Amino acid sequence: MPKLKAEEIIAAVEEKFGGRVKSKKLDAIDPFFVIEPGDLIEVCTFLRDDSRLRFEMLNSISGVDYFEPDPKKAPKAGFEPHTEVVYHLSSITHHHRAVFKLILPRWKDNKPGELPDVPSVSSLWKTANWHEREVFDLSGINFVGHPDLTRILLSDDWVGHPLRKDYEFPLEYHGIRGR
Amino acid sequence: MGWLEGRFEESVITTSLEQAMNWARESSMWPMTFGLACCAIEMMAVGCSRFDIDRFGAGAFRATPRQADLMIVAGTVNFKMASRVRRLYNQMPDPKFVIAMGACTCGGGPYYKYGYNVVKGVDLVVPVDVYVPGCPPRPEALLEGLMRIQDKVRGMKDLTKEQPIDVPIPSRSGYVLLPPELSDPVKADAFAKKNKELATPAKG
């Protein structure tokens, strides 16, 4: 079976979903496309089951926080505050890869403390279970439909999501000085 | 017993009970198998034949705190682990000793500023007897730390004097008493402002 180039993979997705692919970037080292969270399950099912693509393996899910905590530097930062979730996929059958992103607000409905929602893909790839727990733990993304969305690295009673740029270190954790 | 051979007539050796006990204690300092991070690799090297901690009688790494006299905290202690470290320490029989091995356990090390999950020194959790800095320390450094523990044991006088003082856990809070000009945020701001003014070069 042929190994597809990144452009061809993105073209196949665009052919199927048309305007629901919001944007794409082909000159990056890992060319990627951007979709809406609402289309995630549909697109992932297509990527996994289409005979040309066959992405059986989910390499990783990452959360990226775009935010400049210093108000003086914020206008020069070059981006609006937002969060991204990045999915890396591999096909073992065809030996090709794909990357796609979701772009989310930092907080759901702009209410600080309300985590943004993303549908869980743990029903499609089993490995997504722990990846999503890690992203939830450190970056604070709420994966809707996840079987057990609890913290995976930090202790259960931890407050906040440490890889968010506006995270404040705890002064004290169970009587032990934190900073 | 090569070096003792032929040195004595058939006779009685006298020593104080305390010295004999300390000698036995320091020569069989059993550490606990307790590696938390990369320093544990260096601790294993100390246990192996090249450096051989067994020469000092401390080669019997016990897998349970109840049989151990010495806890070598080798590696980064994070908040999730801290309560377990304290529990293991509490389970050890007296007299017990702790070596803080490596920069992370001495004071947070490379995680001091941006490690949101790292305890800034294991002495905030358990009382530490000997600090062995380094990232990771050389095996010789850990052996040196062990010898300092042995010195400490040799100086113990728990029969003739009273028992060593119980160190409250943690023995220090980690909070620093600030000088009066920095004691509250308003004063600290004024102090910083004044310093900045003093630092600006005079014009003209």
Tab-separated table of C-alpha atoms in Angstrom:
chain	number	residue	atom	x	y	z
A	1	MET	CA	0.000	0.000	0.000
A	2	PRO	CA	1.310	3.473	-0.764
A	3	LYS	CA	2.772	5.750	1.848
A	4	LEU	CA	0.990	9.084	1.640
A	5	LYS	CA	2.606	12.482	2.005
A	6	ALA	CA	1.233	14.906	4.566
A	7	GLU	CA	-0.373	17.027	1.795
A	8	GLU	CA	-2.169	13.993	0.430
A	9	ILE	CA	-3.462	13.041	3.872
A	10	ILE	CA	-4.776	16.538	4.457
A	11	ALA	CA	-6.281	16.534	0.945
A	12	ALA	CA	-8.073	13.267	1.724
A	13	VAL	CA	-9.526	14.778	4.899
A	14	GLU	CA	-10.568	17.935	3.047
A	15	GLU	CA	-12.186	15.859	0.308
A	16	LYS	CA	-14.310	14.103	2.894
A	17	PHE	CA	-15.107	16.998	5.221
A	18	GLY	CA	-14.789	20.011	2.938
A	19	GLY	CA	-15.110	23.285	4.777
A	20	ARG	CA	-14.995	21.699	8.213
A	21	VAL	CA	-11.186	21.744	8.040
A	22	LYS	CA	-10.700	25.239	9.410
A	23	SER	CA	-7.109	25.857	8.335
A	24	LYS	CA	-3.924	24.030	7.400
A	25	LYS	CA	-0.199	24.699	7.361
A	26	LEU	CA	1.841	22.708	4.864
A	27	ASP	CA	5.268	24.378	5.190
A	28	ALA	CA	5.748	23.334	8.820
A	29	ILE	CA	8.108	20.473	9.705
A	30	ASP	CA	5.034	18.505	10.728
A	31	PRO	CA	2.276	19.769	8.405
A	32	PHE	CA	-0.985	20.006	10.310
A	33	PHE	CA	-4.631	20.905	9.902
A	34	VAL	CA	-7.077	22.438	12.335
A	35	ILE	CA	-10.589	21.204	13.034
A	36	GLU	CA	-13.439	22.117	15.361
A	37	PRO	CA	-13.873	20.136	18.605
A	38	GLY	CA	-17.397	19.199	17.488
A	39	ASP	CA	-16.065	17.316	14.444
A	40	LEU	CA	-13.318	15.501	16.346
A	41	ILE	CA	-14.926	12.065	16.727
A	42	GLU	CA	-16.089	12.008	13.100
A	43	VAL	CA	-12.700	13.033	11.717
A	44	CYS	CA	-10.842	10.584	13.990
A	45	THR	CA	-13.092	7.715	12.960
A	46	PHE	CA	-12.408	8.568	9.319
A	47	LEU	CA	-8.646	8.799	9.900
A	48	ARG	CA	-8.600	5.446	11.649
A	49	ASP	CA	-10.913	3.465	9.382
A	50	ASP	CA	-10.346	4.826	5.858
A	51	SER	CA	-8.429	2.229	3.827
A	52	ARG	CA	-5.988	4.842	2.422
A	53	LEU	CA	-5.139	6.308	5.836
A	54	ARG	CA	-5.473	3.611	8.544
A	55	PHE	CA	-4.124	5.558	11.507
A	56	GLU	CA	-4.188	2.726	14.007
A	57	MET	CA	-1.882	4.403	16.471
A	58	LEU	CA	-2.275	7.536	18.518
A	59	ASN	CA	1.230	8.680	19.425
A	60	SER	CA	0.351	11.489	21.758
A	61	ILE	CA	-2.099	14.128	22.829
A	62	SER	CA	-0.584	17.391	23.999
A	63	GLY	CA	-2.038	20.524	25.485
A	64	VAL	CA	-0.452	23.871	24.607
A	65	ASP	CA	-1.281	27.083	26.432
A	66	TYR	CA	-0.835	30.324	24.489
A	67	PHE	CA	-0.835	33.053	27.077
A	68	GLU	CA	1.508	35.836	28.159
A	69	PRO	CA	1.106	36.413	31.895
A	70	ASP	CA	3.003	39.711	31.827
A	71	PRO	CA	0.485	42.410	30.726
A	72	LYS	CA	3.329	44.600	29.374
A	73	LYS	CA	4.530	41.899	26.995
A	74	ALA	CA	1.059	40.674	26.029
A	75	PRO	CA	0.540	43.046	23.028
A	76	LYS	CA	3.898	41.993	21.530
A	77	ALA	CA	3.346	38.276	22.110
A	78	GLY	CA	2.076	37.746	18.560
A	79	PHE	CA	-0.935	35.615	19.466
A	80	GLU	CA	-4.310	35.889	21.095
A	81	PRO	CA	-4.624	33.939	24.358
A	82	HIS	CA	-5.923	30.469	23.560
A	83	THR	CA	-5.273	26.785	24.192
A	84	GLU	CA	-4.494	24.117	21.650
A	85	VAL	CA	-4.777	20.358	21.795
A	86	VAL	CA	-2.426	18.587	19.379
A	87	TYR	CA	-2.930	15.009	18.202
A	88	HIS	CA	-0.115	12.974	16.617
A	89	LEU	CA	-1.161	9.879	14.683
A	90	SER	CA	0.796	7.083	13.014
A	91	SER	CA	-0.208	4.379	10.602
A	92	ILE	CA	1.494	1.050	11.084
A	93	THR	CA	0.018	-0.323	7.842
A	94	HIS	CA	1.155	2.539	5.600
A	95	HIS	CA	4.056	4.030	7.622
A	96	HIS	CA	2.795	7.595	7.485
A	97	ARG	CA	1.926	10.190	10.061
A	98	ALA	CA	-0.524	12.985	10.612
A	99	VAL	CA	-0.852	15.906	12.979
A	100	PHE	CA	-3.948	17.912	13.692
A	101	LYS	CA	-4.962	20.498	16.226
A	102	LEU	CA	-7.991	21.819	18.015
A	103	ILE	CA	-8.049	25.485	18.915
A	104	LEU	CA	-9.973	26.250	22.091
A	105	PRO	CA	-10.614	29.252	24.325
A	106	ARG	CA	-8.502	29.239	27.500
A	107	TRP	CA	-11.636	29.038	29.613
A	108	LYS	CA	-15.080	27.833	28.646
A	109	ASP	CA	-17.376	30.842	28.032
A	110	ASN	CA	-14.488	33.084	29.218
A	111	LYS	CA	-15.260	32.271	32.846
A	112	PRO	CA	-11.923	31.652	34.616
A	113	GLY	CA	-11.961	28.254	36.282
A	114	GLU	CA	-14.323	26.632	33.774
A	115	LEU	CA	-12.249	24.174	31.759
A	116	PRO	CA	-12.813	24.030	27.986
A	117	ASP	CA	-14.556	20.910	26.668
A	118	VAL	CA	-13.176	18.456	24.105
A	119	PRO	CA	-14.822	15.137	23.197
A	120	SER	CA	-12.759	12.157	24.330
A	121	VAL	CA	-11.235	9.827	21.727
A	122	SER	CA	-10.582	7.068	24.254
A	123	SER	CA	-13.336	5.023	22.607
A	124	LEU	CA	-11.351	5.017	19.336
A	125	TRP	CA	-7.828	4.514	20.704
A	126	LYS	CA	-7.361	2.899	24.116
A	127	THR	CA	-4.097	4.763	24.657
A	128	ALA	CA	-5.972	8.060	24.644
A	129	ASN	CA	-7.249	7.240	28.115
A	130	TRP	CA	-3.992	8.081	29.914
A	131	HIS	CA	-2.939	10.784	27.451
A	132	GLU	CA	-6.162	12.637	28.097
A	133	ARG	CA	-5.794	12.253	31.844
A	134	GLU	CA	-2.326	13.778	31.615
A	135	VAL	CA	-3.513	16.721	29.521
A	136	PHE	CA	-6.385	17.236	31.939
A	137	ASP	CA	-4.011	17.076	34.907
A	138	LEU	CA	-1.369	19.498	33.656
A	139	SER	CA	-3.089	21.713	31.090
A	140	GLY	CA	-6.671	21.706	32.297
A	141	ILE	CA	-8.738	20.479	29.353
A	142	ASN	CA	-12.000	18.726	30.151
A	143	PHE	CA	-12.436	15.596	28.021
A	144	VAL	CA	-16.144	14.909	27.755
A	145	GLY	CA	-17.024	11.195	27.661
A	146	HIS	CA	-13.762	10.012	29.221
A	147	PRO	CA	-14.362	6.913	31.397
A	148	ASP	CA	-12.297	8.132	34.389
A	149	LEU	CA	-11.019	11.685	34.140
A	150	THR	CA	-8.872	12.027	37.264
A	151	ARG	CA	-5.378	13.352	37.820
A	152	ILE	CA	-2.660	10.964	36.692
A	153	LEU	CA	0.617	12.579	37.831
A	154	LEU	CA	-0.207	14.969	40.638
A	155	SER	CA	-2.019	13.963	43.797
A	156	ASP	CA	-5.804	13.953	43.723
A	157	ASP	CA	-6.221	16.966	46.006
A	158	TRP	CA	-3.945	19.242	43.954
A	159	VAL	CA	-5.311	22.665	43.108
A	160	GLY	CA	-4.883	24.080	39.598
A	161	HIS	CA	-3.224	22.931	36.405
A	162	PRO	CA	0.542	23.619	36.556
A	163	LEU	CA	1.368	23.916	32.864
A	164	ARG	CA	-1.079	26.774	32.419
A	165	LYS	CA	0.891	29.978	32.058
A	166	ASP	CA	-1.066	31.797	34.768
A	167	TYR	CA	-0.644	28.989	37.306
A	168	GLU	CA	0.383	30.113	40.772
A	169	PHE	CA	2.605	27.862	42.827
A	170	PRO	CA	1.071	26.629	46.071
A	171	LEU	CA	2.441	28.332	49.191
A	172	GLU	CA	2.074	25.156	51.168
A	173	TYR	CA	1.034	21.588	50.518
A	174	HIS	CA	-0.062	19.602	53.584
A	175	GLY	CA	2.182	21.662	55.827
A	176	ILE	CA	5.259	21.503	53.582
A	177	ARG	CA	6.477	24.815	52.241
A	178	GLY	CA	6.019	25.031	48.481
A	179	ARG	CA	7.900	28.179	47.465
B	1	MET	CA	41.104	-10.472	61.308
B	2	GLY	CA	44.520	-10.231	59.704
B	3	TRP	CA	45.640	-7.070	61.434
B	4	LEU	CA	44.670	-8.365	64.900
B	5	GLU	CA	46.387	-11.693	64.589
B	6	GLY	CA	49.085	-12.404	67.137
B	7	ARG	CA	48.737	-9.056	68.873
B	8	PHE	CA	47.251	-10.314	72.116
B	9	GLU	CA	48.145	-12.795	74.788
B	10	GLU	CA	45.343	-15.083	75.907
B	11	SER	CA	43.570	-12.496	77.990
B	12	VAL	CA	40.586	-10.211	78.474
B	13	ILE	CA	39.890	-7.111	76.460
B	14	THR	CA	38.195	-4.313	78.340
B	15	THR	CA	36.150	-1.499	76.866
B	16	SER	CA	33.184	0.500	77.980
B	17	LEU	CA	29.835	-0.975	77.133
B	18	GLU	CA	28.896	2.222	75.370
B	19	GLN	CA	31.924	2.133	73.111
B	20	ALA	CA	31.342	-1.493	72.278
B	21	MET	CA	27.738	-0.767	71.395
B	22	ASN	CA	28.659	2.227	69.268
B	23	TRP	CA	31.345	0.207	67.534
B	24	ALA	CA	28.823	-2.510	66.695
B	25	ARG	CA	26.264	0.027	65.624
B	26	GLU	CA	28.533	1.998	63.335
B	27	SER	CA	29.935	-1.155	61.751
B	28	SER	CA	26.553	-2.498	60.744
B	29	MET	CA	24.701	0.553	59.502
B	30	TRP	CA	22.006	-1.047	57.375
B	31	PRO	CA	20.570	1.339	54.824
B	32	MET	CA	17.106	1.167	53.347
B	33	THR	CA	16.628	0.481	49.659
B	34	PHE	CA	15.161	3.810	48.790
B	35	GLY	CA	15.911	5.275	45.369
B	36	LEU	CA	13.634	8.011	44.101
B	37	ALA	CA	15.431	9.272	40.992
B	38	CYS	CA	18.781	9.378	39.208
B	39	CYS	CA	20.841	9.570	42.437
B	40	ALA	CA	19.699	6.005	43.097
B	41	ILE	CA	21.916	4.849	40.212
B	42	GLU	CA	24.904	6.358	41.971
B	43	MET	CA	23.791	4.761	45.224
B	44	MET	CA	23.702	1.402	43.439
B	45	ALA	CA	27.228	2.064	42.178
B	46	VAL	CA	28.285	2.599	45.785
B	47	GLY	CA	26.842	-0.782	46.600
B	48	CYS	CA	28.731	-2.492	43.771
B	49	SER	CA	32.238	-3.894	43.865
B	50	ARG	CA	34.141	-0.865	42.550
B	51	PHE	CA	33.253	1.386	45.478
B	52	ASP	CA	31.801	-1.251	47.772
B	53	ILE	CA	29.913	0.265	50.661
B	54	ASP	CA	30.192	-3.175	52.307
B	55	ARG	CA	33.698	-2.222	53.409
B	56	PHE	CA	31.978	0.097	55.894
B	57	GLY	CA	29.431	-2.485	56.971
B	58	ALA	CA	26.584	-0.700	55.254
B	59	GLY	CA	26.087	-3.012	52.304
B	60	ALA	CA	23.015	-4.824	53.541
B	61	PHE	CA	20.309	-2.818	51.800
B	62	ARG	CA	17.049	-3.731	53.505
B	63	ALA	CA	13.789	-3.748	51.639
B	64	THR	CA	11.814	-2.725	54.702
B	65	PRO	CA	12.209	0.292	56.985
B	66	ARG	CA	11.729	-1.928	60.036
B	67	GLN	CA	15.164	-3.525	59.566
B	68	ALA	CA	17.031	-0.390	58.555
B	69	ASP	CA	19.066	2.130	60.561
B	70	LEU	CA	19.886	4.526	57.762
B	71	MET	CA	17.692	6.135	55.164
B	72	ILE	CA	19.586	7.376	52.120
B	73	VAL	CA	17.110	9.678	50.400
B	74	ALA	CA	18.503	9.434	46.881
B	75	GLY	CA	16.633	11.585	44.405
B	76	THR	CA	13.973	14.229	43.950
B	77	VAL	CA	11.236	14.154	46.561
B	78	ASN	CA	7.956	15.482	45.275
B	79	PHE	CA	4.881	16.422	47.257
B	80	LYS	CA	3.108	13.206	46.388
B	81	MET	CA	6.081	11.224	47.736
B	82	ALA	CA	6.682	13.406	50.820
B	83	SER	CA	4.009	11.803	52.978
B	84	ARG	CA	5.383	8.353	52.076
B	85	VAL	CA	8.932	9.421	52.963
B	86	ARG	CA	7.730	10.574	56.351
B	87	ARG	CA	5.787	7.397	56.938
B	88	LEU	CA	8.822	5.240	56.071
B	89	TYR	CA	10.944	7.335	58.406
B	90	ASN	CA	8.427	6.865	61.204
B	91	GLN	CA	8.507	3.112	60.668
B	92	MET	CA	12.277	2.878	61.213
B	93	PRO	CA	13.446	1.758	64.670
B	94	ASP	CA	15.530	4.144	66.796
B	95	PRO	CA	18.330	5.136	66.528
B	96	LYS	CA	17.759	6.176	62.944
B	97	PHE	CA	19.787	8.326	60.608
B	98	VAL	CA	19.055	10.117	57.347
B	99	ILE	CA	21.430	11.060	54.545
B	100	ALA	CA	20.073	13.614	52.075
B	101	MET	CA	21.827	12.599	48.880
B	102	GLY	CA	22.012	14.984	45.949
B	103	ALA	CA	21.088	18.574	45.228
B	104	CYS	CA	17.332	17.898	45.054
B	105	THR	CA	17.099	16.496	48.559
B	106	CYS	CA	19.453	19.115	49.993
B	107	GLY	CA	17.307	22.029	48.865
B	108	GLY	CA	15.310	21.483	45.710
B	109	GLY	CA	18.300	21.631	43.382
B	110	PRO	CA	17.478	22.451	39.762
B	111	TYR	CA	13.764	22.357	40.584
B	112	TYR	CA	14.027	25.042	43.230
B	113	LYS	CA	12.408	27.820	41.226
B	114	TYR	CA	10.151	26.254	38.608
B	115	GLY	CA	9.450	22.824	40.093
B	116	TYR	CA	5.841	23.181	41.129
B	117	ASN	CA	5.771	19.674	42.540
B	118	VAL	CA	9.169	19.334	44.205
B	119	VAL	CA	9.792	19.602	47.939
B	120	LYS	CA	12.467	22.238	48.513
B	121	GLY	CA	14.721	19.982	50.539
B	122	VAL	CA	13.851	16.743	52.250
B	123	ASP	CA	14.620	18.359	55.616
B	124	LEU	CA	11.149	19.882	55.380
B	125	VAL	CA	9.810	16.345	55.702
B	126	VAL	CA	12.258	14.378	57.881
B	127	PRO	CA	15.216	15.488	60.043
B	128	VAL	CA	18.461	15.103	58.097
B	129	ASP	CA	21.788	14.109	59.678
B	130	VAL	CA	24.183	14.476	56.764
B	131	TYR	CA	23.810	16.380	53.521
B	132	VAL	CA	25.694	15.068	50.498
B	133	PRO	CA	25.455	17.700	47.748
B	134	GLY	CA	26.148	17.047	44.090
B	135	CYS	CA	24.122	16.313	41.023
B	136	PRO	CA	24.545	13.400	41.463
B	137	PRO	CA	27.307	13.155	44.090
B	138	ARG	CA	30.282	10.948	43.312
B	139	PRO	CA	30.183	7.558	45.035
B	140	GLU	CA	33.146	8.674	47.132
B	141	ALA	CA	31.031	11.567	48.385
B	142	LEU	CA	28.323	9.219	49.569
B	143	LEU	CA	30.949	7.072	51.298
B	144	GLU	CA	32.199	10.227	52.987
B	145	GLY	CA	28.633	10.954	54.084
B	146	LEU	CA	28.385	7.479	55.533
B	147	MET	CA	31.632	7.998	57.422
B	148	ARG	CA	30.243	11.221	58.911
B	149	ILE	CA	27.214	9.228	60.083
B	150	GLN	CA	29.626	6.750	61.663
B	151	ASP	CA	31.389	9.628	63.416
B	152	LYS	CA	28.043	10.694	64.743
B	153	VAL	CA	27.326	7.195	66.043
B	154	ARG	CA	30.750	7.023	67.649
B	155	GLY	CA	29.943	10.163	69.620
B	156	MET	CA	26.627	8.852	70.906
B	157	LYS	CA	26.372	8.561	74.704
B	158	ASP	CA	22.958	7.083	75.186
B	159	LEU	CA	23.866	4.996	78.261
B	160	THR	CA	25.774	7.471	80.386
B	161	LYS	CA	24.053	10.658	79.227
B	162	GLU	CA	20.397	10.876	78.422
B	163	GLN	CA	18.922	9.809	75.109
B	164	PRO	CA	19.615	12.058	72.151
B	165	ILE	CA	17.061	14.805	71.857
B	166	ASP	CA	14.042	13.910	69.774
B	167	VAL	CA	14.106	16.123	66.740
B	168	PRO	CA	10.622	17.374	65.907
B	169	ILE	CA	9.575	16.520	62.372
B	170	PRO	CA	10.193	18.617	60.333
B	171	SER	CA	13.029	20.188	62.275
B	172	ARG	CA	12.806	23.352	60.203
B	173	SER	CA	9.844	24.957	58.497
B	174	GLY	CA	11.803	26.330	55.541
B	175	TYR	CA	10.376	29.784	56.126
B	176	VAL	CA	13.021	32.446	56.454
B	177	LEU	CA	12.738	35.220	59.018
B	178	LEU	CA	12.961	38.349	56.899
B	179	PRO	CA	14.765	41.487	58.055
B	180	PRO	CA	12.400	44.213	59.338
B	181	GLU	CA	12.589	46.324	56.148
B	182	LEU	CA	11.227	43.399	54.108
B	183	SER	CA	8.753	42.058	56.663
B	184	ASP	CA	5.584	43.307	54.936
B	185	PRO	CA	4.870	43.998	51.246
B	186	VAL	CA	4.455	47.776	51.649
B	187	LYS	CA	7.802	48.149	53.411
B	188	ALA	CA	9.434	45.815	50.891
B	189	ASP	CA	8.165	47.949	47.994
B	190	ALA	CA	9.498	51.118	49.612
B	191	PHE	CA	12.827	49.395	50.227
B	192	ALA	CA	13.116	48.270	46.606
B	193	LYS	CA	12.188	51.740	45.359
B	194	LYS	CA	14.788	53.376	47.587
B	195	ASN	CA	17.449	50.949	46.395
B	196	LYS	CA	16.580	51.678	42.777
B	197	GLU	CA	16.916	55.410	43.388
B	198	LEU	CA	20.272	54.889	45.048
B	199	ALA	CA	21.422	52.801	42.105
B	200	THR	CA	20.590	55.371	39.390
B	201	PRO	CA	23.695	57.259	38.302
B	202	ALA	CA	23.733	60.961	39.171
B	203	LYS	CA	23.083	63.258	36.210
B	204	GLY	CA	25.392	65.989	35.083
